[in-house]
Amino acid sequence: MRKAKLAVFASGTGSNYDAIIEAINKGTLDAEVTLLVCDRPKARVVEKAKRNGTPSFVFDPKQYAKKEMFESKIVEILKEAEIDLVILAGYMRLIGKTLLQPFEGKIINIHPSLLPSFPGLDAIGQAFNAGVKVSGVTVHYVDAGMDTGKIIAQDIVNITDEMTREELQNEIQKVEHKLYPETIQKLISRGESS
Ligand code: GRF
Protein backbone atom coordinates (compact mmCIF):
# COMPACT_ATOMS: atom_id res chain seq x y z
CA MET A 1 0.00 0.00 0.00
CA ARG A 2 1.10 3.55 -0.68
CA LYS A 3 2.76 5.20 2.31
CA ALA A 4 1.15 8.34 3.74
CA LYS A 5 3.01 11.40 2.56
CA LEU A 6 3.76 13.99 5.21
CA ALA A 7 4.81 17.60 4.81
CA VAL A 8 6.48 18.93 7.96
CA PHE A 9 6.29 22.70 8.46
CA ALA A 10 8.91 24.13 10.84
CA SER A 11 10.64 27.42 11.62
CA GLY A 12 13.31 26.43 14.13
CA THR A 13 15.33 23.62 15.59
CA GLY A 14 13.28 20.78 14.22
CA SER A 15 13.45 18.36 17.13
CA ASN A 16 9.93 17.17 16.29
CA TYR A 17 10.99 16.74 12.67
CA ASP A 18 13.84 14.56 14.02
CA ALA A 19 11.44 12.54 16.18
CA ILE A 20 9.18 11.87 13.19
CA ILE A 21 12.12 10.77 11.03
CA GLU A 22 13.36 8.55 13.85
CA ALA A 23 9.95 6.88 14.27
CA ILE A 24 9.84 6.23 10.52
CA ASN A 25 13.33 4.73 10.61
CA LYS A 26 12.41 2.55 13.59
CA GLY A 27 9.31 1.35 11.78
CA THR A 28 6.82 2.68 14.36
CA LEU A 29 5.48 5.29 11.94
CA ASP A 30 4.42 4.03 8.56
CA ALA A 31 4.81 7.18 6.47
CA GLU A 32 7.35 9.24 4.59
CA VAL A 33 8.39 12.84 5.11
CA THR A 34 7.99 13.93 1.53
CA LEU A 35 8.64 17.60 2.14
CA LEU A 36 9.89 20.17 4.63
CA VAL A 37 8.38 23.65 4.44
CA CYS A 38 10.33 26.32 6.30
CA ASP A 39 9.84 30.08 6.48
CA ARG A 40 13.28 30.82 7.97
CA PRO A 41 16.15 30.15 5.60
CA LYS A 42 18.66 30.02 8.48
CA ALA A 43 16.69 27.61 10.68
CA ARG A 44 18.52 24.50 11.90
CA VAL A 45 15.78 22.28 10.55
CA VAL A 46 16.81 23.25 7.00
CA GLU A 47 20.26 21.73 7.52
CA LYS A 48 18.72 18.62 9.05
CA ALA A 49 16.45 18.13 6.04
CA LYS A 50 19.42 18.49 3.69
CA ARG A 51 21.35 15.86 5.63
CA ASN A 52 18.39 13.46 5.54
CA GLY A 53 17.66 14.09 1.89
CA THR A 54 14.19 15.50 2.62
CA PRO A 55 13.21 17.83 -0.24
CA SER A 56 12.40 21.26 1.11
CA PHE A 57 10.64 24.45 0.21
CA VAL A 58 12.41 27.20 2.12
CA PHE A 59 11.15 30.73 1.65
CA ASP A 60 11.50 34.18 3.10
CA PRO A 61 8.04 35.69 3.70
CA LYS A 62 9.51 39.16 3.17
CA GLN A 63 9.96 38.31 -0.50
CA TYR A 64 6.19 38.09 -0.92
CA ALA A 65 3.84 41.08 -0.84
CA LYS A 66 1.07 39.09 0.86
CA LYS A 67 0.59 35.89 2.85
CA GLU A 68 -1.83 34.66 0.14
CA MET A 69 1.06 34.64 -2.29
CA PHE A 70 3.42 32.33 -0.45
CA GLU A 71 0.51 30.20 0.70
CA SER A 72 -0.67 29.73 -2.92
CA LYS A 73 2.82 28.62 -3.80
CA ILE A 74 2.82 26.18 -0.86
CA VAL A 75 -0.58 24.76 -1.91
CA GLU A 76 0.77 24.19 -5.40
CA ILE A 77 3.81 22.34 -4.03
CA LEU A 78 1.74 20.26 -1.58
CA LYS A 79 -0.63 19.20 -4.35
CA GLU A 80 2.20 18.41 -6.73
CA ALA A 81 3.82 16.23 -4.03
CA GLU A 82 0.44 14.55 -3.26
CA ILE A 83 0.75 15.37 0.43
CA ASP A 84 -1.75 13.59 2.69
CA LEU A 85 -1.07 15.30 6.01
CA VAL A 86 0.49 18.63 6.93
CA ILE A 87 2.39 18.42 10.21
CA LEU A 88 3.10 21.76 11.88
CA ALA A 89 6.14 21.35 14.11
CA GLY A 90 7.17 24.73 15.42
CA TYR A 91 5.94 26.63 12.36
CA MET A 92 5.67 30.12 13.79
CA ARG A 93 2.86 31.46 11.61
CA LEU A 94 -0.89 31.32 11.57
CA ILE A 95 -2.21 29.34 8.62
CA GLY A 96 -4.34 31.55 6.35
CA LYS A 97 -7.46 30.77 4.35
CA THR A 98 -5.50 30.09 1.16
CA LEU A 99 -3.80 27.07 2.70
CA LEU A 100 -6.48 26.09 5.18
CA GLN A 101 -9.36 25.67 2.75
CA PRO A 102 -7.83 23.08 0.41
CA PHE A 103 -6.32 21.15 3.34
CA GLU A 104 -9.11 21.48 5.92
CA GLY A 105 -8.92 18.55 8.35
CA LYS A 106 -5.49 17.56 7.02
CA ILE A 107 -3.36 20.02 9.00
CA ILE A 108 -2.31 19.24 12.56
CA ASN A 109 -0.18 21.05 15.12
CA ILE A 110 1.63 20.27 18.34
CA HIS A 111 1.48 22.75 21.19
CA PRO A 112 3.49 22.61 24.43
CA SER A 113 0.61 22.99 26.92
CA LEU A 114 -2.68 21.37 27.78
CA LEU A 115 -4.94 23.42 25.54
CA PRO A 116 -7.15 25.36 25.94
CA SER A 117 -4.78 26.56 28.69
CA PHE A 118 -1.82 28.68 27.61
CA PRO A 119 -2.28 29.10 23.85
CA GLY A 120 0.09 31.26 21.81
CA LEU A 121 3.73 32.05 22.32
CA ASP A 122 5.91 30.69 25.12
CA ALA A 123 3.32 28.27 26.44
CA ILE A 124 5.97 26.61 28.61
CA GLY A 125 6.91 29.92 30.25
CA GLN A 126 3.24 30.80 30.69
CA ALA A 127 2.54 27.50 32.50
CA PHE A 128 5.71 27.79 34.58
CA ASN A 129 4.94 31.35 35.66
CA ALA A 130 1.33 30.50 36.46
CA GLY A 131 2.60 27.89 38.93
CA VAL A 132 0.37 25.10 37.64
CA LYS A 133 1.32 21.65 38.88
CA VAL A 134 0.33 19.83 35.70
CA SER A 135 0.99 20.88 32.14
CA GLY A 136 1.65 18.88 29.01
CA VAL A 137 1.35 18.63 25.27
CA THR A 138 -1.58 18.85 22.86
CA VAL A 139 -1.89 17.65 19.27
CA HIS A 140 -4.81 19.33 17.50
CA TYR A 141 -6.32 20.03 14.13
CA VAL A 142 -5.56 23.48 12.79
CA ASP A 143 -8.30 26.00 12.19
CA ALA A 144 -8.16 29.75 11.56
CA GLY A 145 -7.52 30.57 15.23
CA MET A 146 -4.39 30.45 17.32
CA ASP A 147 -4.18 26.94 18.86
CA THR A 148 -7.97 26.60 18.84
CA GLY A 149 -8.66 23.58 16.60
CA LYS A 150 -10.24 20.31 17.72
CA ILE A 151 -8.02 18.38 20.12
CA ILE A 152 -6.75 14.99 18.91
CA ALA A 153 -4.42 13.87 21.71
CA GLN A 154 -2.91 15.12 24.95
CA ASP A 155 -0.34 13.92 27.44
CA ILE A 156 0.64 15.37 30.78
CA VAL A 157 3.82 16.52 32.48
CA ASN A 158 3.83 16.97 36.26
CA ILE A 159 5.57 20.13 37.46
CA THR A 160 7.34 19.59 40.77
CA ASP A 161 8.25 22.43 43.13
CA GLU A 162 11.98 21.96 42.44
CA MET A 163 11.64 21.99 38.66
CA THR A 164 13.32 24.80 36.71
CA ARG A 165 11.80 26.21 33.55
CA GLU A 166 14.51 24.49 31.55
CA GLU A 167 13.75 21.13 33.13
CA LEU A 168 10.08 21.61 32.34
CA GLN A 169 10.97 22.35 28.73
CA ASN A 170 13.04 19.15 28.54
CA GLU A 171 10.20 17.08 29.96
CA ILE A 172 7.70 18.67 27.56
CA GLN A 173 9.98 17.93 24.62
CA LYS A 174 10.36 14.29 25.62
CA VAL A 175 6.60 13.95 25.67
CA GLU A 176 6.24 15.77 22.32
CA HIS A 177 8.73 13.48 20.62
CA LYS A 178 6.73 10.42 21.68
CA LEU A 179 3.19 11.79 21.32
CA TYR A 180 3.51 13.38 17.87
CA PRO A 181 4.72 10.31 15.90
CA GLU A 182 2.24 8.09 17.80
CA THR A 183 -0.67 10.40 17.04
CA ILE A 184 0.28 10.71 13.38
CA GLN A 185 0.41 6.90 13.15
CA LYS A 186 -3.08 6.66 14.72
CA LEU A 187 -4.49 9.14 12.19
CA ILE A 188 -2.90 7.20 9.34
CA SER A 189 -4.24 3.88 10.66
CA ARG A 190 -7.72 5.36 10.96
CA GLY A 191 -7.45 6.40 7.33
CA GLU A 192 -7.59 10.10 8.16
CA SER A 193 -4.59 10.86 6.03
CA SER A 194 -6.11 9.77 2.73
C1 GRF B 1 7.59 22.65 20.06
O1 GRF B 1 7.68 22.86 21.43
C2 GRF B 1 6.17 22.70 19.61
O2 GRF B 1 5.28 22.28 20.59
C3 GRF B 1 5.94 24.16 19.30
O3 GRF B 1 7.16 24.60 18.77
C4 GRF B 1 8.23 23.80 19.29
C5 GRF B 1 9.05 23.32 18.12
O4 GRF B 1 10.23 22.71 18.50
N1 GRF B 1 4.79 24.33 18.45
P1 GRF B 1 11.16 21.97 17.46
O5 GRF B 1 11.55 22.96 16.37
O6 GRF B 1 10.39 20.80 16.89
O7 GRF B 1 12.36 21.53 18.24
PDB file of C-alpha atoms and ligand atoms in Angstrom:
ATOM      1  CA  MET A   1       0.000   0.000   0.000  1.00  0.00           C
ATOM      2  CA  ARG A   2       1.099   3.545  -0.683  1.00  0.00           C
ATOM      3  CA  LYS A   3       2.759   5.197   2.311  1.00  0.00           C
ATOM      4  CA  ALA A   4       1.148   8.336   3.741  1.00  0.00           C
ATOM      5  CA  LYS A   5       3.012  11.401   2.558  1.00  0.00           C
ATOM      6  CA  LEU A   6       3.755  13.992   5.214  1.00  0.00           C
ATOM      7  CA  ALA A   7       4.811  17.599   4.807  1.00  0.00           C
ATOM      8  CA  VAL A   8       6.480  18.928   7.957  1.00  0.00           C
ATOM      9  CA  PHE A   9       6.290  22.700   8.464  1.00  0.00           C
ATOM     10  CA  ALA A  10       8.907  24.133  10.840  1.00  0.00           C
ATOM     11  CA  SER A  11      10.640  27.416  11.618  1.00  0.00           C
ATOM     12  CA  GLY A  12      13.315  26.435  14.129  1.00  0.00           C
ATOM     13  CA  THR A  13      15.329  23.615  15.591  1.00  0.00           C
ATOM     14  CA  GLY A  14      13.277  20.779  14.217  1.00  0.00           C
ATOM     15  CA  SER A  15      13.452  18.365  17.133  1.00  0.00           C
ATOM     16  CA  ASN A  16       9.932  17.173  16.293  1.00  0.00           C
ATOM     17  CA  TYR A  17      10.991  16.739  12.666  1.00  0.00           C
ATOM     18  CA  ASP A  18      13.839  14.556  14.019  1.00  0.00           C
ATOM     19  CA  ALA A  19      11.444  12.538  16.175  1.00  0.00           C
ATOM     20  CA  ILE A  20       9.176  11.874  13.189  1.00  0.00           C
ATOM     21  CA  ILE A  21      12.116  10.770  11.025  1.00  0.00           C
ATOM     22  CA  GLU A  22      13.358   8.551  13.847  1.00  0.00           C
ATOM     23  CA  ALA A  23       9.950   6.882  14.267  1.00  0.00           C
ATOM     24  CA  ILE A  24       9.843   6.230  10.518  1.00  0.00           C
ATOM     25  CA  ASN A  25      13.329   4.732  10.606  1.00  0.00           C
ATOM     26  CA  LYS A  26      12.406   2.553  13.591  1.00  0.00           C
ATOM     27  CA  GLY A  27       9.306   1.355  11.784  1.00  0.00           C
ATOM     28  CA  THR A  28       6.818   2.681  14.359  1.00  0.00           C
ATOM     29  CA  LEU A  29       5.485   5.295  11.942  1.00  0.00           C
ATOM     30  CA  ASP A  30       4.422   4.035   8.561  1.00  0.00           C
ATOM     31  CA  ALA A  31       4.810   7.180   6.474  1.00  0.00           C
ATOM     32  CA  GLU A  32       7.351   9.235   4.595  1.00  0.00           C
ATOM     33  CA  VAL A  33       8.385  12.836   5.114  1.00  0.00           C
ATOM     34  CA  THR A  34       7.987  13.931   1.533  1.00  0.00           C
ATOM     35  CA  LEU A  35       8.642  17.599   2.144  1.00  0.00           C
ATOM     36  CA  LEU A  36       9.886  20.173   4.628  1.00  0.00           C
ATOM     37  CA  VAL A  37       8.377  23.652   4.436  1.00  0.00           C
ATOM     38  CA  CYS A  38      10.325  26.321   6.296  1.00  0.00           C
ATOM     39  CA  ASP A  39       9.840  30.080   6.475  1.00  0.00           C
ATOM     40  CA  ARG A  40      13.275  30.820   7.971  1.00  0.00           C
ATOM     41  CA  PRO A  41      16.151  30.150   5.597  1.00  0.00           C
ATOM     42  CA  LYS A  42      18.661  30.015   8.482  1.00  0.00           C
ATOM     43  CA  ALA A  43      16.692  27.608  10.684  1.00  0.00           C
ATOM     44  CA  ARG A  44      18.520  24.499  11.902  1.00  0.00           C
ATOM     45  CA  VAL A  45      15.776  22.277  10.551  1.00  0.00           C
ATOM     46  CA  VAL A  46      16.806  23.247   6.998  1.00  0.00           C
ATOM     47  CA  GLU A  47      20.260  21.730   7.521  1.00  0.00           C
ATOM     48  CA  LYS A  48      18.724  18.624   9.048  1.00  0.00           C
ATOM     49  CA  ALA A  49      16.453  18.132   6.041  1.00  0.00           C
ATOM     50  CA  LYS A  50      19.417  18.491   3.695  1.00  0.00           C
ATOM     51  CA  ARG A  51      21.348  15.861   5.626  1.00  0.00           C
ATOM     52  CA  ASN A  52      18.394  13.460   5.537  1.00  0.00           C
ATOM     53  CA  GLY A  53      17.662  14.087   1.888  1.00  0.00           C
ATOM     54  CA  THR A  54      14.189  15.503   2.620  1.00  0.00           C
ATOM     55  CA  PRO A  55      13.207  17.828  -0.241  1.00  0.00           C
ATOM     56  CA  SER A  56      12.402  21.258   1.114  1.00  0.00           C
ATOM     57  CA  PHE A  57      10.636  24.451   0.206  1.00  0.00           C
ATOM     58  CA  VAL A  58      12.410  27.201   2.124  1.00  0.00           C
ATOM     59  CA  PHE A  59      11.148  30.727   1.650  1.00  0.00           C
ATOM     60  CA  ASP A  60      11.496  34.184   3.097  1.00  0.00           C
ATOM     61  CA  PRO A  61       8.040  35.691   3.697  1.00  0.00           C
ATOM     62  CA  LYS A  62       9.505  39.161   3.168  1.00  0.00           C
ATOM     63  CA  GLN A  63       9.964  38.312  -0.497  1.00  0.00           C
ATOM     64  CA  TYR A  64       6.190  38.095  -0.919  1.00  0.00           C
ATOM     65  CA  ALA A  65       3.841  41.079  -0.843  1.00  0.00           C
ATOM     66  CA  LYS A  66       1.074  39.086   0.862  1.00  0.00           C
ATOM     67  CA  LYS A  67       0.587  35.890   2.854  1.00  0.00           C
ATOM     68  CA  GLU A  68      -1.834  34.661   0.141  1.00  0.00           C
ATOM     69  CA  MET A  69       1.059  34.642  -2.292  1.00  0.00           C
ATOM     70  CA  PHE A  70       3.423  32.335  -0.452  1.00  0.00           C
ATOM     71  CA  GLU A  71       0.505  30.203   0.701  1.00  0.00           C
ATOM     72  CA  SER A  72      -0.674  29.727  -2.919  1.00  0.00           C
ATOM     73  CA  LYS A  73       2.824  28.619  -3.804  1.00  0.00           C
ATOM     74  CA  ILE A  74       2.821  26.182  -0.856  1.00  0.00           C
ATOM     75  CA  VAL A  75      -0.580  24.762  -1.906  1.00  0.00           C
ATOM     76  CA  GLU A  76       0.769  24.192  -5.404  1.00  0.00           C
ATOM     77  CA  ILE A  77       3.811  22.342  -4.032  1.00  0.00           C
ATOM     78  CA  LEU A  78       1.745  20.259  -1.580  1.00  0.00           C
ATOM     79  CA  LYS A  79      -0.634  19.202  -4.349  1.00  0.00           C
ATOM     80  CA  GLU A  80       2.199  18.409  -6.730  1.00  0.00           C
ATOM     81  CA  ALA A  81       3.816  16.229  -4.030  1.00  0.00           C
ATOM     82  CA  GLU A  82       0.442  14.553  -3.263  1.00  0.00           C
ATOM     83  CA  ILE A  83       0.746  15.367   0.429  1.00  0.00           C
ATOM     84  CA  ASP A  84      -1.752  13.594   2.686  1.00  0.00           C
ATOM     85  CA  LEU A  85      -1.074  15.300   6.009  1.00  0.00           C
ATOM     86  CA  VAL A  86       0.489  18.631   6.932  1.00  0.00           C
ATOM     87  CA  ILE A  87       2.391  18.425  10.207  1.00  0.00           C
ATOM     88  CA  LEU A  88       3.098  21.755  11.881  1.00  0.00           C
ATOM     89  CA  ALA A  89       6.138  21.354  14.109  1.00  0.00           C
ATOM     90  CA  GLY A  90       7.169  24.734  15.424  1.00  0.00           C
ATOM     91  CA  TYR A  91       5.939  26.633  12.362  1.00  0.00           C
ATOM     92  CA  MET A  92       5.672  30.116  13.792  1.00  0.00           C
ATOM     93  CA  ARG A  93       2.862  31.461  11.606  1.00  0.00           C
ATOM     94  CA  LEU A  94      -0.894  31.322  11.574  1.00  0.00           C
ATOM     95  CA  ILE A  95      -2.209  29.344   8.625  1.00  0.00           C
ATOM     96  CA  GLY A  96      -4.339  31.546   6.350  1.00  0.00           C
ATOM     97  CA  LYS A  97      -7.461  30.770   4.351  1.00  0.00           C
ATOM     98  CA  THR A  98      -5.502  30.092   1.160  1.00  0.00           C
ATOM     99  CA  LEU A  99      -3.797  27.075   2.697  1.00  0.00           C
ATOM    100  CA  LEU A 100      -6.477  26.086   5.177  1.00  0.00           C
ATOM    101  CA  GLN A 101      -9.361  25.675   2.746  1.00  0.00           C
ATOM    102  CA  PRO A 102      -7.834  23.079   0.406  1.00  0.00           C
ATOM    103  CA  PHE A 103      -6.323  21.146   3.336  1.00  0.00           C
ATOM    104  CA  GLU A 104      -9.107  21.481   5.920  1.00  0.00           C
ATOM    105  CA  GLY A 105      -8.915  18.545   8.353  1.00  0.00           C
ATOM    106  CA  LYS A 106      -5.486  17.564   7.022  1.00  0.00           C
ATOM    107  CA  ILE A 107      -3.360  20.023   8.997  1.00  0.00           C
ATOM    108  CA  ILE A 108      -2.305  19.242  12.563  1.00  0.00           C
ATOM    109  CA  ASN A 109      -0.180  21.054  15.117  1.00  0.00           C
ATOM    110  CA  ILE A 110       1.631  20.270  18.342  1.00  0.00           C
ATOM    111  CA  HIS A 111       1.477  22.750  21.194  1.00  0.00           C
ATOM    112  CA  PRO A 112       3.486  22.606  24.429  1.00  0.00           C
ATOM    113  CA  SER A 113       0.611  22.989  26.917  1.00  0.00           C
ATOM    114  CA  LEU A 114      -2.683  21.365  27.785  1.00  0.00           C
ATOM    115  CA  LEU A 115      -4.936  23.422  25.542  1.00  0.00           C
ATOM    116  CA  PRO A 116      -7.150  25.363  25.942  1.00  0.00           C
ATOM    117  CA  SER A 117      -4.777  26.565  28.687  1.00  0.00           C
ATOM    118  CA  PHE A 118      -1.819  28.678  27.613  1.00  0.00           C
ATOM    119  CA  PRO A 119      -2.280  29.101  23.854  1.00  0.00           C
ATOM    120  CA  GLY A 120       0.089  31.255  21.812  1.00  0.00           C
ATOM    121  CA  LEU A 121       3.728  32.054  22.324  1.00  0.00           C
ATOM    122  CA  ASP A 122       5.908  30.695  25.123  1.00  0.00           C
ATOM    123  CA  ALA A 123       3.315  28.270  26.442  1.00  0.00           C
ATOM    124  CA  ILE A 124       5.965  26.608  28.610  1.00  0.00           C
ATOM    125  CA  GLY A 125       6.908  29.922  30.247  1.00  0.00           C
ATOM    126  CA  GLN A 126       3.238  30.798  30.692  1.00  0.00           C
ATOM    127  CA  ALA A 127       2.538  27.503  32.501  1.00  0.00           C
ATOM    128  CA  PHE A 128       5.708  27.787  34.577  1.00  0.00           C
ATOM    129  CA  ASN A 129       4.939  31.353  35.663  1.00  0.00           C
ATOM    130  CA  ALA A 130       1.331  30.496  36.459  1.00  0.00           C
ATOM    131  CA  GLY A 131       2.601  27.893  38.935  1.00  0.00           C
ATOM    132  CA  VAL A 132       0.374  25.102  37.637  1.00  0.00           C
ATOM    133  CA  LYS A 133       1.317  21.655  38.883  1.00  0.00           C
ATOM    134  CA  VAL A 134       0.330  19.826  35.703  1.00  0.00           C
ATOM    135  CA  SER A 135       0.987  20.878  32.142  1.00  0.00           C
ATOM    136  CA  GLY A 136       1.653  18.879  29.006  1.00  0.00           C
ATOM    137  CA  VAL A 137       1.351  18.629  25.272  1.00  0.00           C
ATOM    138  CA  THR A 138      -1.578  18.849  22.858  1.00  0.00           C
ATOM    139  CA  VAL A 139      -1.892  17.653  19.271  1.00  0.00           C
ATOM    140  CA  HIS A 140      -4.811  19.325  17.504  1.00  0.00           C
ATOM    141  CA  TYR A 141      -6.323  20.027  14.131  1.00  0.00           C
ATOM    142  CA  VAL A 142      -5.556  23.475  12.790  1.00  0.00           C
ATOM    143  CA  ASP A 143      -8.297  26.002  12.186  1.00  0.00           C
ATOM    144  CA  ALA A 144      -8.158  29.746  11.564  1.00  0.00           C
ATOM    145  CA  GLY A 145      -7.520  30.574  15.226  1.00  0.00           C
ATOM    146  CA  MET A 146      -4.388  30.452  17.324  1.00  0.00           C
ATOM    147  CA  ASP A 147      -4.176  26.936  18.859  1.00  0.00           C
ATOM    148  CA  THR A 148      -7.969  26.601  18.840  1.00  0.00           C
ATOM    149  CA  GLY A 149      -8.662  23.575  16.603  1.00  0.00           C
ATOM    150  CA  LYS A 150     -10.236  20.307  17.720  1.00  0.00           C
ATOM    151  CA  ILE A 151      -8.019  18.380  20.122  1.00  0.00           C
ATOM    152  CA  ILE A 152      -6.751  14.991  18.909  1.00  0.00           C
ATOM    153  CA  ALA A 153      -4.421  13.867  21.714  1.00  0.00           C
ATOM    154  CA  GLN A 154      -2.909  15.125  24.947  1.00  0.00           C
ATOM    155  CA  ASP A 155      -0.340  13.924  27.440  1.00  0.00           C
ATOM    156  CA  ILE A 156       0.641  15.371  30.779  1.00  0.00           C
ATOM    157  CA  VAL A 157       3.819  16.519  32.481  1.00  0.00           C
ATOM    158  CA  ASN A 158       3.835  16.973  36.257  1.00  0.00           C
ATOM    159  CA  ILE A 159       5.566  20.133  37.462  1.00  0.00           C
ATOM    160  CA  THR A 160       7.335  19.594  40.768  1.00  0.00           C
ATOM    161  CA  ASP A 161       8.250  22.434  43.128  1.00  0.00           C
ATOM    162  CA  GLU A 162      11.981  21.958  42.437  1.00  0.00           C
ATOM    163  CA  MET A 163      11.644  21.988  38.660  1.00  0.00           C
ATOM    164  CA  THR A 164      13.317  24.801  36.706  1.00  0.00           C
ATOM    165  CA  ARG A 165      11.802  26.214  33.552  1.00  0.00           C
ATOM    166  CA  GLU A 166      14.514  24.490  31.547  1.00  0.00           C
ATOM    167  CA  GLU A 167      13.754  21.130  33.131  1.00  0.00           C
ATOM    168  CA  LEU A 168      10.081  21.612  32.344  1.00  0.00           C
ATOM    169  CA  GLN A 169      10.972  22.352  28.735  1.00  0.00           C
ATOM    170  CA  ASN A 170      13.042  19.153  28.537  1.00  0.00           C
ATOM    171  CA  GLU A 171      10.196  17.085  29.961  1.00  0.00           C
ATOM    172  CA  ILE A 172       7.699  18.665  27.555  1.00  0.00           C
ATOM    173  CA  GLN A 173       9.984  17.929  24.619  1.00  0.00           C
ATOM    174  CA  LYS A 174      10.364  14.291  25.618  1.00  0.00           C
ATOM    175  CA  VAL A 175       6.595  13.953  25.666  1.00  0.00           C
ATOM    176  CA  GLU A 176       6.242  15.769  22.318  1.00  0.00           C
ATOM    177  CA  HIS A 177       8.731  13.475  20.618  1.00  0.00           C
ATOM    178  CA  LYS A 178       6.729  10.424  21.677  1.00  0.00           C
ATOM    179  CA  LEU A 179       3.195  11.793  21.324  1.00  0.00           C
ATOM    180  CA  TYR A 180       3.514  13.378  17.868  1.00  0.00           C
ATOM    181  CA  PRO A 181       4.718  10.307  15.900  1.00  0.00           C
ATOM    182  CA  GLU A 182       2.243   8.094  17.803  1.00  0.00           C
ATOM    183  CA  THR A 183      -0.668  10.396  17.039  1.00  0.00           C
ATOM    184  CA  ILE A 184       0.280  10.707  13.377  1.00  0.00           C
ATOM    185  CA  GLN A 185       0.406   6.904  13.154  1.00  0.00           C
ATOM    186  CA  LYS A 186      -3.079   6.661  14.715  1.00  0.00           C
ATOM    187  CA  LEU A 187      -4.493   9.141  12.187  1.00  0.00           C
ATOM    188  CA  ILE A 188      -2.898   7.201   9.336  1.00  0.00           C
ATOM    189  CA  SER A 189      -4.236   3.881  10.656  1.00  0.00           C
ATOM    190  CA  ARG A 190      -7.717   5.360  10.955  1.00  0.00           C
ATOM    191  CA  GLY A 191      -7.449   6.403   7.329  1.00  0.00           C
ATOM    192  CA  GLU A 192      -7.594  10.098   8.163  1.00  0.00           C
ATOM    193  CA  SER A 193      -4.594  10.857   6.026  1.00  0.00           C
ATOM    194  CA  SER A 194      -6.110   9.767   2.732  1.00  0.00           C
TER     195      SER A 194
HETATM  196  C1  GRF B   1       7.591  22.653  20.055  1.00  0.00           C
HETATM  197  O1  GRF B   1       7.681  22.863  21.425  1.00  0.00           O
HETATM  198  C2  GRF B   1       6.166  22.702  19.615  1.00  0.00           C
HETATM  199  O2  GRF B   1       5.280  22.284  20.585  1.00  0.00           O
HETATM  200  C3  GRF B   1       5.938  24.157  19.303  1.00  0.00           C
HETATM  201  O3  GRF B   1       7.156  24.598  18.770  1.00  0.00           O
HETATM  202  C4  GRF B   1       8.230  23.803  19.286  1.00  0.00           C
HETATM  203  C5  GRF B   1       9.049  23.322  18.119  1.00  0.00           C
HETATM  204  O4  GRF B   1      10.230  22.712  18.504  1.00  0.00           O
HETATM  205  N1  GRF B   1       4.794  24.325  18.455  1.00  0.00           N
HETATM  206  P1  GRF B   1      11.157  21.966  17.463  1.00  0.00           P
HETATM  207  O5  GRF B   1      11.551  22.961  16.371  1.00  0.00           O
HETATM  208  O6  GRF B   1      10.386  20.804  16.894  1.00  0.00           O
HETATM  209  O7  GRF B   1      12.363  21.529  18.242  1.00  0.00           O
END
